PDB file of C-alpha atoms in Angstrom:
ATOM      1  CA  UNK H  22     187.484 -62.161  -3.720  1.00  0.00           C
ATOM      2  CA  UNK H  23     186.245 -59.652  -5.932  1.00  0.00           C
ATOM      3  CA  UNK H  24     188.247 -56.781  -6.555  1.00  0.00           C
ATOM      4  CA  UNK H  25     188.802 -53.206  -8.190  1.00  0.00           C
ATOM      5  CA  UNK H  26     190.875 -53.312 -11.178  1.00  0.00           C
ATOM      6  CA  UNK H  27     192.369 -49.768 -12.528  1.00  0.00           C
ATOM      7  CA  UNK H  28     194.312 -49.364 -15.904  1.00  0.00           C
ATOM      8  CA  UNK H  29     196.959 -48.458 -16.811  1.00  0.00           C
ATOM      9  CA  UNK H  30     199.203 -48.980 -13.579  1.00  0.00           C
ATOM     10  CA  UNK H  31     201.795 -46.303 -14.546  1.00  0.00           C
ATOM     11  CA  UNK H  32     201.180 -43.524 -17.221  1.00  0.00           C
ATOM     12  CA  UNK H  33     203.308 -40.806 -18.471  1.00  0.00           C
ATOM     13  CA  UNK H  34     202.073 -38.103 -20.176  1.00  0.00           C
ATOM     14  CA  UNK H  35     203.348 -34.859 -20.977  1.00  0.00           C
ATOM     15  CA  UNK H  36     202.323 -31.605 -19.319  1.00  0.00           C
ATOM     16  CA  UNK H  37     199.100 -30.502 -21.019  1.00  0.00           C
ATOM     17  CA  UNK H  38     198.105 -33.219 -22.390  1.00  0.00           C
ATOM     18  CA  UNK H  39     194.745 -35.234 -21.972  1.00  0.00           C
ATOM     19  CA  UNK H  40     194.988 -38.774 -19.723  1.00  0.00           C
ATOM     20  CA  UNK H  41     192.054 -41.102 -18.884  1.00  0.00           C
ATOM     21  CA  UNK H  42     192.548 -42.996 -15.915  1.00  0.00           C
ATOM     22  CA  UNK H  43     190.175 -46.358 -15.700  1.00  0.00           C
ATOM     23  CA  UNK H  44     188.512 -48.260 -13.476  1.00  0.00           C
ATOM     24  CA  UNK H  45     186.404 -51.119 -13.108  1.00  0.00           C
ATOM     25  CA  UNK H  46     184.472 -51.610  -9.849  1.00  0.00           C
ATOM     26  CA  UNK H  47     182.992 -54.321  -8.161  1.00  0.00           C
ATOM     27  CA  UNK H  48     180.196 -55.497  -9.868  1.00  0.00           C
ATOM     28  CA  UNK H  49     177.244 -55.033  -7.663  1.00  0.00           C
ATOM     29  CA  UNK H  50     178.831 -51.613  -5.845  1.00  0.00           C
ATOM     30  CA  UNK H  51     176.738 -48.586  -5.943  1.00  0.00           C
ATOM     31  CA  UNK H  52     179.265 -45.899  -5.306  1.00  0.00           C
ATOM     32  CA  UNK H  53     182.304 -44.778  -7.127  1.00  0.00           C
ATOM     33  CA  UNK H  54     185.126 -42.774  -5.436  1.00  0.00           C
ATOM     34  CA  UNK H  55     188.879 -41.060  -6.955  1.00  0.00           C
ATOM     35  CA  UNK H  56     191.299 -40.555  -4.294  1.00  0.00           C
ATOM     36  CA  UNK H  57     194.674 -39.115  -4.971  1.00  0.00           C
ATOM     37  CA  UNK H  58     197.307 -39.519  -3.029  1.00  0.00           C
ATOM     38  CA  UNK H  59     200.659 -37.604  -3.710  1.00  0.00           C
ATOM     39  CA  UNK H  60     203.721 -39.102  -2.878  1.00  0.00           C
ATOM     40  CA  UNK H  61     204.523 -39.255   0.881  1.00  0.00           C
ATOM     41  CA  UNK H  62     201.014 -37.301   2.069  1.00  0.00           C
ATOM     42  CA  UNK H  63     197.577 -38.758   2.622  1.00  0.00           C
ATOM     43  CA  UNK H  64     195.199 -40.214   0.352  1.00  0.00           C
ATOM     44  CA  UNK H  65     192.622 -37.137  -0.588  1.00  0.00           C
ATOM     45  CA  UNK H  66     189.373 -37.198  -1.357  1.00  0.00           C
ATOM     46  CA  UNK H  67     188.679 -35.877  -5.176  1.00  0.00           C
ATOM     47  CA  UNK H  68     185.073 -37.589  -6.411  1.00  0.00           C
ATOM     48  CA  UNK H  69     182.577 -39.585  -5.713  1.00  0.00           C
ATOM     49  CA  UNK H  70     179.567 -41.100  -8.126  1.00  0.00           C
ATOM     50  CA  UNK H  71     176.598 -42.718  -7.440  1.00  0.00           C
ATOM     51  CA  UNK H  72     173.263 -43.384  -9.867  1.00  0.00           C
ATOM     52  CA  UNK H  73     175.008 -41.574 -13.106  1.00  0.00           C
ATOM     53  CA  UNK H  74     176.220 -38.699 -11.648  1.00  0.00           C
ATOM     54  CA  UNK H  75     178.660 -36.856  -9.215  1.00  0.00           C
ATOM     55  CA  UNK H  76     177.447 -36.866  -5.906  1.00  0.00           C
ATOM     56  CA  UNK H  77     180.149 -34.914  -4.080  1.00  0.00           C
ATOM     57  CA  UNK H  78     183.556 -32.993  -5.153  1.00  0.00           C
ATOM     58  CA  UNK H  79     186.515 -31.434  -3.657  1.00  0.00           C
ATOM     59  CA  UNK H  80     188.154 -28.692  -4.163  1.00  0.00           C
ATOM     60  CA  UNK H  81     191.136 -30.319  -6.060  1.00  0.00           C
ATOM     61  CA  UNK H  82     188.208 -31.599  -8.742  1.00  0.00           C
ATOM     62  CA  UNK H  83     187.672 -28.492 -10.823  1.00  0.00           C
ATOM     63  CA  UNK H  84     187.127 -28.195 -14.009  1.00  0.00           C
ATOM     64  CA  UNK H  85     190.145 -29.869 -15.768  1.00  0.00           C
ATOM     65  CA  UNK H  86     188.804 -33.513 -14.009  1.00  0.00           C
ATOM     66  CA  UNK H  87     185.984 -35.401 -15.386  1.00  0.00           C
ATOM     67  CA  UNK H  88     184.656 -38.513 -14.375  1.00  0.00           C
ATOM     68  CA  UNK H  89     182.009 -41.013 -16.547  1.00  0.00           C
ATOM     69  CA  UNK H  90     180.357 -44.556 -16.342  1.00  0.00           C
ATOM     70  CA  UNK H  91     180.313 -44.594 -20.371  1.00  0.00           C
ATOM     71  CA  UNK H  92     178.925 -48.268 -19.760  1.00  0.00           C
ATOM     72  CA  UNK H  93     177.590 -50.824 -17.238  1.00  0.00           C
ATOM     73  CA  UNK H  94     181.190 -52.065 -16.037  1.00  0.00           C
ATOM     74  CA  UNK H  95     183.962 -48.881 -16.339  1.00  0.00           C
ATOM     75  CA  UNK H  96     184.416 -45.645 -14.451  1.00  0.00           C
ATOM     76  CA  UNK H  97     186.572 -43.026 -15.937  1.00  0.00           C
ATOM     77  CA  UNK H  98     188.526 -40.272 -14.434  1.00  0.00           C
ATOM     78  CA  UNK H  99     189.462 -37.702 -17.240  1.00  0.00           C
ATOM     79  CA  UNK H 100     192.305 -34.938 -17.236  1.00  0.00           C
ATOM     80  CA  UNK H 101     192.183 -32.431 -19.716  1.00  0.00           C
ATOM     81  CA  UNK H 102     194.913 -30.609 -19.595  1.00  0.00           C
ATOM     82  CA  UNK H 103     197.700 -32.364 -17.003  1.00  0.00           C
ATOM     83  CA  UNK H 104     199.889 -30.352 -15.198  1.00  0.00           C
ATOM     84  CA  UNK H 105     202.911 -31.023 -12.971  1.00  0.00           C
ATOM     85  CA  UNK H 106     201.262 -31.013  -9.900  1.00  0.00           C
ATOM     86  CA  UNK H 107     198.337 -33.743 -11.414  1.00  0.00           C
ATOM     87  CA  UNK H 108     201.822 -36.456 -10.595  1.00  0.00           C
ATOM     88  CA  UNK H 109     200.296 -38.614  -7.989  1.00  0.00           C
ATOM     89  CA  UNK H 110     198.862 -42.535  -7.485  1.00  0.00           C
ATOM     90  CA  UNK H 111     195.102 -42.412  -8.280  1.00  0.00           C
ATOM     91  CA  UNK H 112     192.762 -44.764  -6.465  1.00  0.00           C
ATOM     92  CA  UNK H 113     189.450 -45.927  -7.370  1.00  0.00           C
ATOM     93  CA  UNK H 114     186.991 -47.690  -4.506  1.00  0.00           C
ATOM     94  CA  UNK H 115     183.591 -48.625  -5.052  1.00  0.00           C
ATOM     95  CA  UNK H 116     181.179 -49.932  -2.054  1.00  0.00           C
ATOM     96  CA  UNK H 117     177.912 -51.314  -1.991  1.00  0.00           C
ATOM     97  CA  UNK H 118     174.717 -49.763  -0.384  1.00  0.00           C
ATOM     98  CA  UNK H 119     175.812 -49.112   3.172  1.00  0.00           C
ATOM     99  CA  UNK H 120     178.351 -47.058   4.713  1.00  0.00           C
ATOM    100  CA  UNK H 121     179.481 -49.530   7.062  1.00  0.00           C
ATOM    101  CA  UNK H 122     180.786 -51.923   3.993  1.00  0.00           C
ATOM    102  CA  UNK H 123     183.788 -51.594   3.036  1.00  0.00           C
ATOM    103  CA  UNK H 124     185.201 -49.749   0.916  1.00  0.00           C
ATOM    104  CA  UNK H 125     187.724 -51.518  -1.589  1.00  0.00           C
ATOM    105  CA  UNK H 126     190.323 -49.874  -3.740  1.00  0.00           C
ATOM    106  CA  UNK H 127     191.785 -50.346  -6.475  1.00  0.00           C
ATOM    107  CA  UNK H 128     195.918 -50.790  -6.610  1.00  0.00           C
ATOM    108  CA  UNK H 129     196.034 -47.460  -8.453  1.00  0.00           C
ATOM    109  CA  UNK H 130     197.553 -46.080 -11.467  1.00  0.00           C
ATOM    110  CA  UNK H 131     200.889 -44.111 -11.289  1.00  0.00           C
ATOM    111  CA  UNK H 132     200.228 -40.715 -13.134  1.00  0.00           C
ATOM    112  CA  UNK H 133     203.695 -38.958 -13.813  1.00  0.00           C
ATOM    113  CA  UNK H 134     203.262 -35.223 -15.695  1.00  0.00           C
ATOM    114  CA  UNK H 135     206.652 -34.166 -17.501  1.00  0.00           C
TER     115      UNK H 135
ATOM    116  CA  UNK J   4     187.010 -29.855  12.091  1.00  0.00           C
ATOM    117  CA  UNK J   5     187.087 -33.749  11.026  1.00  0.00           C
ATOM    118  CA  UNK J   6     190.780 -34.882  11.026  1.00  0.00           C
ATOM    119  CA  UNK J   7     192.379 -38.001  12.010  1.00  0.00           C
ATOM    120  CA  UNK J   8     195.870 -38.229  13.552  1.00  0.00           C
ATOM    121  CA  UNK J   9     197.794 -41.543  13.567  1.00  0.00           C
ATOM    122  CA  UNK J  10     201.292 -41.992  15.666  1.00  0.00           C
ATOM    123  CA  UNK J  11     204.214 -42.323  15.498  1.00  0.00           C
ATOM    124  CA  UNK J  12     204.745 -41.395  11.474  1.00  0.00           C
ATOM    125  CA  UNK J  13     207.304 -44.459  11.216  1.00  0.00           C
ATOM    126  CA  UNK J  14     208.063 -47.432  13.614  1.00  0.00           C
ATOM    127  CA  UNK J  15     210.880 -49.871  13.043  1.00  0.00           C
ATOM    128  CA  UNK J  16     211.056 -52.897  14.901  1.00  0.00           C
ATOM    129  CA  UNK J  17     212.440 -56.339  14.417  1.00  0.00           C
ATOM    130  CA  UNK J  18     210.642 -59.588  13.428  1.00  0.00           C
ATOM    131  CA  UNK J  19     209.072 -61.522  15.571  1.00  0.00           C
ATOM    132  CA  UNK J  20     208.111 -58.383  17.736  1.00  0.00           C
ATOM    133  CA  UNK J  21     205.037 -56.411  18.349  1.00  0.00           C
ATOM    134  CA  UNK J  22     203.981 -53.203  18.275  1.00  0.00           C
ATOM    135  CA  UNK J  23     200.948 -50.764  18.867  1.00  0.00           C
ATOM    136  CA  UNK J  24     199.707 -48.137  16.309  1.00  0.00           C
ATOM    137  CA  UNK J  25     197.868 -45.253  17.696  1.00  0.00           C
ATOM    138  CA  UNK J  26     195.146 -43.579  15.904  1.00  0.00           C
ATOM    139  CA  UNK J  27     193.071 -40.456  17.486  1.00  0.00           C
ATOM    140  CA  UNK J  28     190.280 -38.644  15.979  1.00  0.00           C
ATOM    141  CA  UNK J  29     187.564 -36.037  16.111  1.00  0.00           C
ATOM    142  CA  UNK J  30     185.463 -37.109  13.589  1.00  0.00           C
ATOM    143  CA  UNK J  31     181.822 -36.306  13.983  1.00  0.00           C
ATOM    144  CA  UNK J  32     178.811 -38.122  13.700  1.00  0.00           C
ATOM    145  CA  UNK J  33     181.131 -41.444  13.426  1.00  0.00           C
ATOM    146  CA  UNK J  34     179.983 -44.114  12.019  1.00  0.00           C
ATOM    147  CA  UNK J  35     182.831 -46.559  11.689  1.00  0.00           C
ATOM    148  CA  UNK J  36     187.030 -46.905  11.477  1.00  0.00           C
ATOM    149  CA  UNK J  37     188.932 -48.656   9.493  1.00  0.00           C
ATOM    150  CA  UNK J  38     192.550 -49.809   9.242  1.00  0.00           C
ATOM    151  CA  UNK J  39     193.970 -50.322   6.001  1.00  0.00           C
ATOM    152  CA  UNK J  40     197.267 -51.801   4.791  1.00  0.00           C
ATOM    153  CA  UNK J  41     198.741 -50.167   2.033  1.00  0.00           C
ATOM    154  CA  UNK J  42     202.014 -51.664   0.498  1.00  0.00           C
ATOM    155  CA  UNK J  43     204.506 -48.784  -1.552  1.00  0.00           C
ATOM    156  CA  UNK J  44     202.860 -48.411  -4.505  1.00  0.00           C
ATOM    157  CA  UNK J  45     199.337 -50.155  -3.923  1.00  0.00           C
ATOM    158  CA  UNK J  46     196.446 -49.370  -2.974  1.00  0.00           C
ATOM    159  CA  UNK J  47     195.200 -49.404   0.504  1.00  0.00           C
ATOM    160  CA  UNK J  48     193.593 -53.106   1.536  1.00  0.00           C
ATOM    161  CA  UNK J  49     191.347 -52.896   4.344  1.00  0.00           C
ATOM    162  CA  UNK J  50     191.998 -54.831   7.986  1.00  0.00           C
ATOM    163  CA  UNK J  51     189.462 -54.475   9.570  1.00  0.00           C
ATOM    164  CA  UNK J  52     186.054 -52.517  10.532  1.00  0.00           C
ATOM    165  CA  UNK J  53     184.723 -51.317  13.415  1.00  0.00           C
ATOM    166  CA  UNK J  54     181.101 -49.637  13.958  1.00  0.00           C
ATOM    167  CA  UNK J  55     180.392 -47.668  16.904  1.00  0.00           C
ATOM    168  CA  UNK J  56     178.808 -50.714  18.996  1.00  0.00           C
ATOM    169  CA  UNK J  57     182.291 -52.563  18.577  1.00  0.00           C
ATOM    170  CA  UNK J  58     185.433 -52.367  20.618  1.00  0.00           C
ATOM    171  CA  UNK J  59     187.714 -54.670  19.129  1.00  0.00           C
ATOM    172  CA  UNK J  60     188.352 -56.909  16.215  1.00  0.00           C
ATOM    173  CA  UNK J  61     190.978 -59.287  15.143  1.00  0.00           C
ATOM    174  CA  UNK J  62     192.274 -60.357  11.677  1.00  0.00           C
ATOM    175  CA  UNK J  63     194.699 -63.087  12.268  1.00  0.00           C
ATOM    176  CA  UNK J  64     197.956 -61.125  13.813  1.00  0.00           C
ATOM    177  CA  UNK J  65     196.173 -57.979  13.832  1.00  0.00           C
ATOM    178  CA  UNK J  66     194.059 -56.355  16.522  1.00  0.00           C
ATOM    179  CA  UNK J  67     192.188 -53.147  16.439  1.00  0.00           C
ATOM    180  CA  UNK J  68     190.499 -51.781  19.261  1.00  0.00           C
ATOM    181  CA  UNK J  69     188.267 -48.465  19.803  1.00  0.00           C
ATOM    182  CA  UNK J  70     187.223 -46.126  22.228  1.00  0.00           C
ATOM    183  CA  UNK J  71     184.423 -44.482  20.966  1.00  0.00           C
ATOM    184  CA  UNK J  72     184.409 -42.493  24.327  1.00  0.00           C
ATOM    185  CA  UNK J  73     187.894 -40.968  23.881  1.00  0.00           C
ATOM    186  CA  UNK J  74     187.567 -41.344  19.691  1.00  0.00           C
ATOM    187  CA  UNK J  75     190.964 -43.378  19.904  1.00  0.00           C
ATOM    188  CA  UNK J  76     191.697 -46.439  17.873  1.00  0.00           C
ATOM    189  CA  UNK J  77     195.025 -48.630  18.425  1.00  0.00           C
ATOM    190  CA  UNK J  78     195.967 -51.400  15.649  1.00  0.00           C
ATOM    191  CA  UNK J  79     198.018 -54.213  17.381  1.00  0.00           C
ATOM    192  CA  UNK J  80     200.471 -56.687  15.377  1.00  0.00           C
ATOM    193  CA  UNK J  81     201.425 -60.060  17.238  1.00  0.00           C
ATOM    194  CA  UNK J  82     204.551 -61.462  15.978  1.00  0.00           C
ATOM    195  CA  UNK J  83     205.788 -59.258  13.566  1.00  0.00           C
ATOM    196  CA  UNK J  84     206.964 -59.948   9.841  1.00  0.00           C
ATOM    197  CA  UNK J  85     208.779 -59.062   7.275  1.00  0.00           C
ATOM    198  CA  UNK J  86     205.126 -58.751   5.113  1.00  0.00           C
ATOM    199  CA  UNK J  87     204.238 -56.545   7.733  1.00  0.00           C
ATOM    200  CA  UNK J  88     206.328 -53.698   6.298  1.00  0.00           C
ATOM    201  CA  UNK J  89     204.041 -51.124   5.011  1.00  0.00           C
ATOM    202  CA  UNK J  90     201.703 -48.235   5.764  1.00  0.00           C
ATOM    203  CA  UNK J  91     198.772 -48.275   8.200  1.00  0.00           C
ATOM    204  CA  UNK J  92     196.720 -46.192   7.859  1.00  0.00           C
ATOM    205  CA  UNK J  93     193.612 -45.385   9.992  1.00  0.00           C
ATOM    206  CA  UNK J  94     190.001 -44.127   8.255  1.00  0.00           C
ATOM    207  CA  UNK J  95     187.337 -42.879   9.763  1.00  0.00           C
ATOM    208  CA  UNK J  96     183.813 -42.758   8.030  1.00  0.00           C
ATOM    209  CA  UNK J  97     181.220 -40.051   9.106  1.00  0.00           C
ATOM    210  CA  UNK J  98     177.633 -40.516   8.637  1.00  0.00           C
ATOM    211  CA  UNK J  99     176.473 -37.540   6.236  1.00  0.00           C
ATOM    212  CA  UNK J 100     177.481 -37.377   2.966  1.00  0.00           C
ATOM    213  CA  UNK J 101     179.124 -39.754  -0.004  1.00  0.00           C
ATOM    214  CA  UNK J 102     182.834 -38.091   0.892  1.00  0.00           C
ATOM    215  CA  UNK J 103     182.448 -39.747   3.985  1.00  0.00           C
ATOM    216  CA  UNK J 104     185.821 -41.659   4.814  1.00  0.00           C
ATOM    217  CA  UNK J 105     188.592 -39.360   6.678  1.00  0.00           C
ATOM    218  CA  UNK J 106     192.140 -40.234   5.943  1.00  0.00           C
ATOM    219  CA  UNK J 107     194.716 -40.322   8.543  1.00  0.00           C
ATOM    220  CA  UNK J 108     198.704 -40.203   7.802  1.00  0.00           C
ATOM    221  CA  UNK J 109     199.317 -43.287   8.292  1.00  0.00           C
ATOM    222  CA  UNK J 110     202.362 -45.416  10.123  1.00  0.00           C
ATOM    223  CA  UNK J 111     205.092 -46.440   7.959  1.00  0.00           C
ATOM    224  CA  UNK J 112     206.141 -50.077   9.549  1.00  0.00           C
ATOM    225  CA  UNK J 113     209.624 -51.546   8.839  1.00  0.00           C
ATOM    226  CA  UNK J 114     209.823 -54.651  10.226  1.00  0.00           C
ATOM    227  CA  UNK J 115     213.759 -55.857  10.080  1.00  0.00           C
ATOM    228  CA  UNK J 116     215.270 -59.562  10.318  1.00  0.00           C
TER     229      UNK J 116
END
Protein backbone atom coordinates (compact mmCIF):
# COMPACT_ATOMS: atom_id res chain seq x y z
CA UNK A 1 0.00 0.00 0.00
CA UNK A 2 1.48 3.13 -0.85
CA UNK A 3 2.51 5.30 1.78
CA UNK A 4 3.96 8.76 3.07
CA UNK A 5 7.46 8.57 4.03
CA UNK A 6 8.96 11.66 6.23
CA UNK A 7 12.75 12.06 7.15
CA UNK A 8 14.41 12.24 9.57
CA UNK A 9 12.15 10.46 12.30
CA UNK A 10 13.71 12.33 15.28
CA UNK A 11 15.81 15.61 14.96
CA UNK A 12 17.48 17.71 17.46
CA UNK A 13 18.47 20.93 16.83
CA UNK A 14 19.40 23.70 18.89
CA UNK A 15 17.26 26.75 19.59
CA UNK A 16 17.71 29.09 16.63
CA UNK A 17 18.87 27.12 14.39
CA UNK A 18 17.52 26.21 10.80
CA UNK A 19 15.76 22.42 10.41
CA UNK A 20 14.18 21.01 7.21
CA UNK A 21 11.69 18.54 7.82
CA UNK A 22 10.96 16.11 4.58
CA UNK A 23 8.46 14.44 3.06
CA UNK A 24 7.64 12.36 0.27
CA UNK A 25 3.97 11.91 -0.69
CA UNK A 26 2.10 9.53 -2.49
CA UNK A 27 2.87 9.62 -5.88
CA UNK A 28 -0.22 10.56 -7.72
CA UNK A 29 -1.66 12.92 -4.58
CA UNK A 30 -2.49 16.41 -5.40
CA UNK A 31 -2.46 18.01 -2.02
CA UNK A 32 0.17 18.45 0.57
CA UNK A 33 -0.64 19.12 4.27
CA UNK A 34 1.90 19.83 7.79
CA UNK A 35 0.16 19.06 10.88
CA UNK A 36 1.80 19.48 14.20
CA UNK A 37 0.88 17.92 16.96
CA UNK A 38 2.48 18.79 20.43
CA UNK A 39 2.82 16.29 22.87
CA UNK A 40 -0.44 15.20 24.60
CA UNK A 41 -2.86 17.90 22.50
CA UNK A 42 -4.41 17.50 19.08
CA UNK A 43 -2.95 17.31 15.80
CA UNK A 44 -3.15 21.15 14.32
CA UNK A 45 -3.50 22.25 11.19
CA UNK A 46 -0.23 24.40 9.95
CA UNK A 47 -0.13 24.15 5.78
CA UNK A 48 -1.46 22.94 3.05
CA UNK A 49 -0.07 22.91 -0.86
CA UNK A 50 -1.58 22.20 -3.88
CA UNK A 51 -0.35 23.07 -7.78
CA UNK A 52 3.14 24.81 -6.50
CA UNK A 53 1.95 26.84 -3.99
CA UNK A 54 0.33 27.35 -0.47
CA UNK A 55 -3.18 27.11 -0.62
CA UNK A 56 -4.16 27.75 3.00
CA UNK A 57 -2.17 28.68 6.41
CA UNK A 58 -2.72 28.93 10.03
CA UNK A 59 -1.91 31.07 12.31
CA UNK A 60 0.99 28.98 13.85
CA UNK A 61 2.64 29.19 10.03
CA UNK A 62 4.18 32.64 10.06
CA UNK A 63 6.98 33.68 8.77
CA UNK A 64 9.76 31.50 10.37
CA UNK A 65 7.94 28.20 8.38
CA UNK A 66 8.44 27.57 4.81
CA UNK A 67 7.29 24.89 2.82
CA UNK A 68 8.65 23.79 -1.05
CA UNK A 69 8.18 20.96 -3.71
CA UNK A 70 11.96 21.68 -4.91
CA UNK A 71 11.20 18.58 -7.27
CA UNK A 72 8.58 16.14 -8.65
CA UNK A 73 8.74 13.65 -5.54
CA UNK A 74 9.70 15.81 -2.03
CA UNK A 75 7.82 18.33 0.06
CA UNK A 76 9.74 20.38 2.48
CA UNK A 77 8.76 22.06 5.63
CA UNK A 78 11.51 24.68 6.57
CA UNK A 79 12.24 26.37 10.08
CA UNK A 80 14.34 29.21 10.15
CA UNK A 81 14.99 30.03 13.27
CA UNK A 82 13.61 27.05 15.87
CA UNK A 83 12.48 27.91 19.04
CA UNK A 84 11.43 25.94 22.13
CA UNK A 85 8.00 25.89 21.54
CA UNK A 86 8.66 24.54 17.54
CA UNK A 87 9.25 20.77 19.91
CA UNK A 88 6.46 18.75 18.53
CA UNK A 89 5.81 15.45 16.01
CA UNK A 90 5.31 16.88 12.48
CA UNK A 91 3.00 15.08 10.08
CA UNK A 92 2.85 15.20 6.46
CA UNK A 93 -0.52 13.79 4.46
CA UNK A 94 -1.06 14.08 0.94
CA UNK A 95 -4.58 13.05 -0.82
CA UNK A 96 -5.61 12.77 -4.20
CA UNK A 97 -8.30 14.92 -6.04
CA UNK A 98 -11.33 14.52 -3.82
CA UNK A 99 -12.10 15.36 -0.39
CA UNK A 100 -13.75 12.27 0.41
CA UNK A 101 -10.25 10.20 -0.15
CA UNK A 102 -8.38 9.75 2.37
CA UNK A 103 -6.06 11.42 3.68
CA UNK A 104 -2.73 9.45 4.59
CA UNK A 105 0.02 10.57 6.87
CA UNK A 106 3.12 10.19 7.23
CA UNK A 107 4.64 8.51 10.72
CA UNK A 108 6.16 11.92 11.47
CA UNK A 109 9.39 13.29 12.46
CA UNK A 110 10.18 14.05 16.18
CA UNK A 111 11.44 17.77 16.26
CA UNK A 112 13.09 18.45 19.78
CA UNK A 113 14.43 22.41 20.18
CA UNK A 114 17.17 22.68 23.06
CA UNK B 1 -17.49 27.34 15.51
CA UNK B 2 -16.16 23.89 13.89
CA UNK B 3 -14.86 21.68 16.78
CA UNK B 4 -15.02 18.09 17.38
CA UNK B 5 -15.30 16.51 20.85
CA UNK B 6 -14.42 12.82 21.40
CA UNK B 7 -15.21 10.92 24.95
CA UNK B 8 -14.06 9.74 27.39
CA UNK B 9 -10.17 11.18 27.05
CA UNK B 10 -8.84 7.58 28.17
CA UNK B 11 -10.62 4.13 28.48
CA UNK B 12 -8.97 1.08 29.96
CA UNK B 13 -10.43 -2.14 29.58
CA UNK B 14 -9.25 -5.69 29.46
CA UNK B 15 -8.67 -7.97 26.42
CA UNK B 16 -11.06 -9.69 24.95
CA UNK B 17 -13.65 -6.86 25.82
CA UNK B 18 -15.40 -4.18 23.95
CA UNK B 19 -15.92 -0.84 24.13
CA UNK B 20 -17.66 2.26 22.45
CA UNK B 21 -15.87 5.57 21.55
CA UNK B 22 -18.00 8.58 21.33
CA UNK B 23 -17.34 11.31 18.98
CA UNK B 24 -19.75 14.58 18.69
CA UNK B 25 -19.39 17.41 16.42
CA UNK B 26 -20.61 20.67 14.96
CA UNK B 27 -18.86 20.79 11.99
CA UNK B 28 -20.49 22.60 9.14
CA UNK B 29 -21.08 21.89 5.73
CA UNK B 30 -19.80 18.12 6.55
CA UNK B 31 -18.66 16.25 4.18
CA UNK B 32 -17.22 13.15 5.76
CA UNK B 33 -15.61 11.56 9.32
CA UNK B 34 -12.98 9.70 9.83
CA UNK B 35 -11.46 7.54 12.57
CA UNK B 36 -7.90 7.22 12.73
CA UNK B 37 -5.56 5.04 14.80
CA UNK B 38 -2.60 6.62 15.91
CA UNK B 39 0.04 4.48 17.86
CA UNK B 40 2.57 6.77 20.52
CA UNK B 41 4.78 8.18 18.34
CA UNK B 42 3.20 7.54 14.75
CA UNK B 43 1.29 9.00 12.72
CA UNK B 44 -2.39 8.71 12.59
CA UNK B 45 -3.61 5.57 10.14
CA UNK B 46 -7.01 5.95 9.01
CA UNK B 47 -10.08 3.27 9.95
CA UNK B 48 -12.43 4.09 8.26
CA UNK B 49 -14.61 6.80 6.19
CA UNK B 50 -17.86 7.80 6.25
CA UNK B 51 -19.69 10.40 3.77
CA UNK B 52 -22.85 11.91 4.68
CA UNK B 53 -25.11 9.18 2.78
CA UNK B 54 -23.42 6.45 5.11
CA UNK B 55 -24.32 5.27 8.56
CA UNK B 56 -21.99 2.69 9.36
CA UNK B 57 -18.87 0.94 8.30
CA UNK B 58 -16.81 -1.89 9.50
CA UNK B 59 -13.04 -2.65 9.29
CA UNK B 60 -12.58 -6.06 10.65
CA UNK B 61 -13.11 -5.53 14.69
CA UNK B 62 -13.96 -2.05 14.22
CA UNK B 63 -17.31 -0.37 13.67
CA UNK B 64 -18.09 3.22 13.12
CA UNK B 65 -21.41 4.49 12.90
CA UNK B 66 -22.91 8.18 12.24
CA UNK B 67 -25.71 10.24 12.82
CA UNK B 68 -25.58 12.87 10.55
CA UNK B 69 -28.90 14.11 12.20
CA UNK B 70 -27.44 14.53 15.72
CA UNK B 71 -23.58 15.06 14.10
CA UNK B 72 -22.50 12.06 16.47
CA UNK B 73 -20.11 9.36 15.46
CA UNK B 74 -19.37 6.18 17.81
CA UNK B 75 -16.23 3.82 16.88
CA UNK B 76 -16.97 0.23 18.20
CA UNK B 77 -14.09 -2.47 18.94
CA UNK B 78 -15.27 -6.25 19.13
CA UNK B 79 -12.94 -8.30 21.06
CA UNK B 80 -10.43 -6.18 22.25
CA UNK B 81 -6.49 -6.50 22.00
CA UNK B 82 -3.54 -5.77 23.20
CA UNK B 83 -2.74 -3.94 19.44
CA UNK B 84 -5.66 -2.09 20.17
CA UNK B 85 -3.84 0.17 22.63
CA UNK B 86 -3.58 3.52 21.14
CA UNK B 87 -5.28 6.81 20.29
CA UNK B 88 -8.54 7.23 18.36
CA UNK B 89 -9.05 9.87 17.17
CA UNK B 90 -12.15 11.20 15.30
CA UNK B 91 -11.80 13.82 12.03
CA UNK B 92 -14.20 15.53 10.53
CA UNK B 93 -13.74 17.06 6.94
CA UNK B 94 -15.82 20.19 5.89
CA UNK B 95 -16.53 20.96 2.40
CA UNK B 96 -14.88 24.54 1.73
CA UNK B 97 -11.48 24.98 1.76
CA UNK B 98 -7.96 22.80 1.54
CA UNK B 99 -7.71 23.03 5.68
CA UNK B 100 -10.62 21.04 5.64
CA UNK B 101 -10.14 18.05 8.20
CA UNK B 102 -11.15 18.99 12.01
CA UNK B 103 -9.22 17.21 14.66
CA UNK B 104 -10.81 15.84 17.66
CA UNK B 105 -8.80 14.85 21.04
CA UNK B 106 -8.82 11.69 20.64
CA UNK B 107 -9.38 8.42 23.12
CA UNK B 108 -6.36 7.02 24.57
CA UNK B 109 -7.23 3.01 24.67
CA UNK B 110 -5.30 0.69 27.06
CA UNK B 111 -6.31 -2.53 26.53
CA UNK B 112 -4.78 -4.85 29.57
CA UNK B 113 -4.22 -8.82 29.67
Amino acid sequence: EPEVTQTPSHQVTQMGQEVILRCVPISNHLYFYWYRQILGQKVEFLVSFYNNEISEKSEIFDDQFSVERPDGSNFTLKIRSTKLEDSAMYFCASRGDSINYGYTFGSGTRLTVV
Amino acid sequence: KNQVEQSPQSLIILEGKNCTLQCNYTVSPFSNLRWYKQDTGRGPVSLTIMTFSENTKSNGRYTATLDADTKQSSLHITASQLSDSASYICVVSGRTGANNLFFGTGTRLTVIP
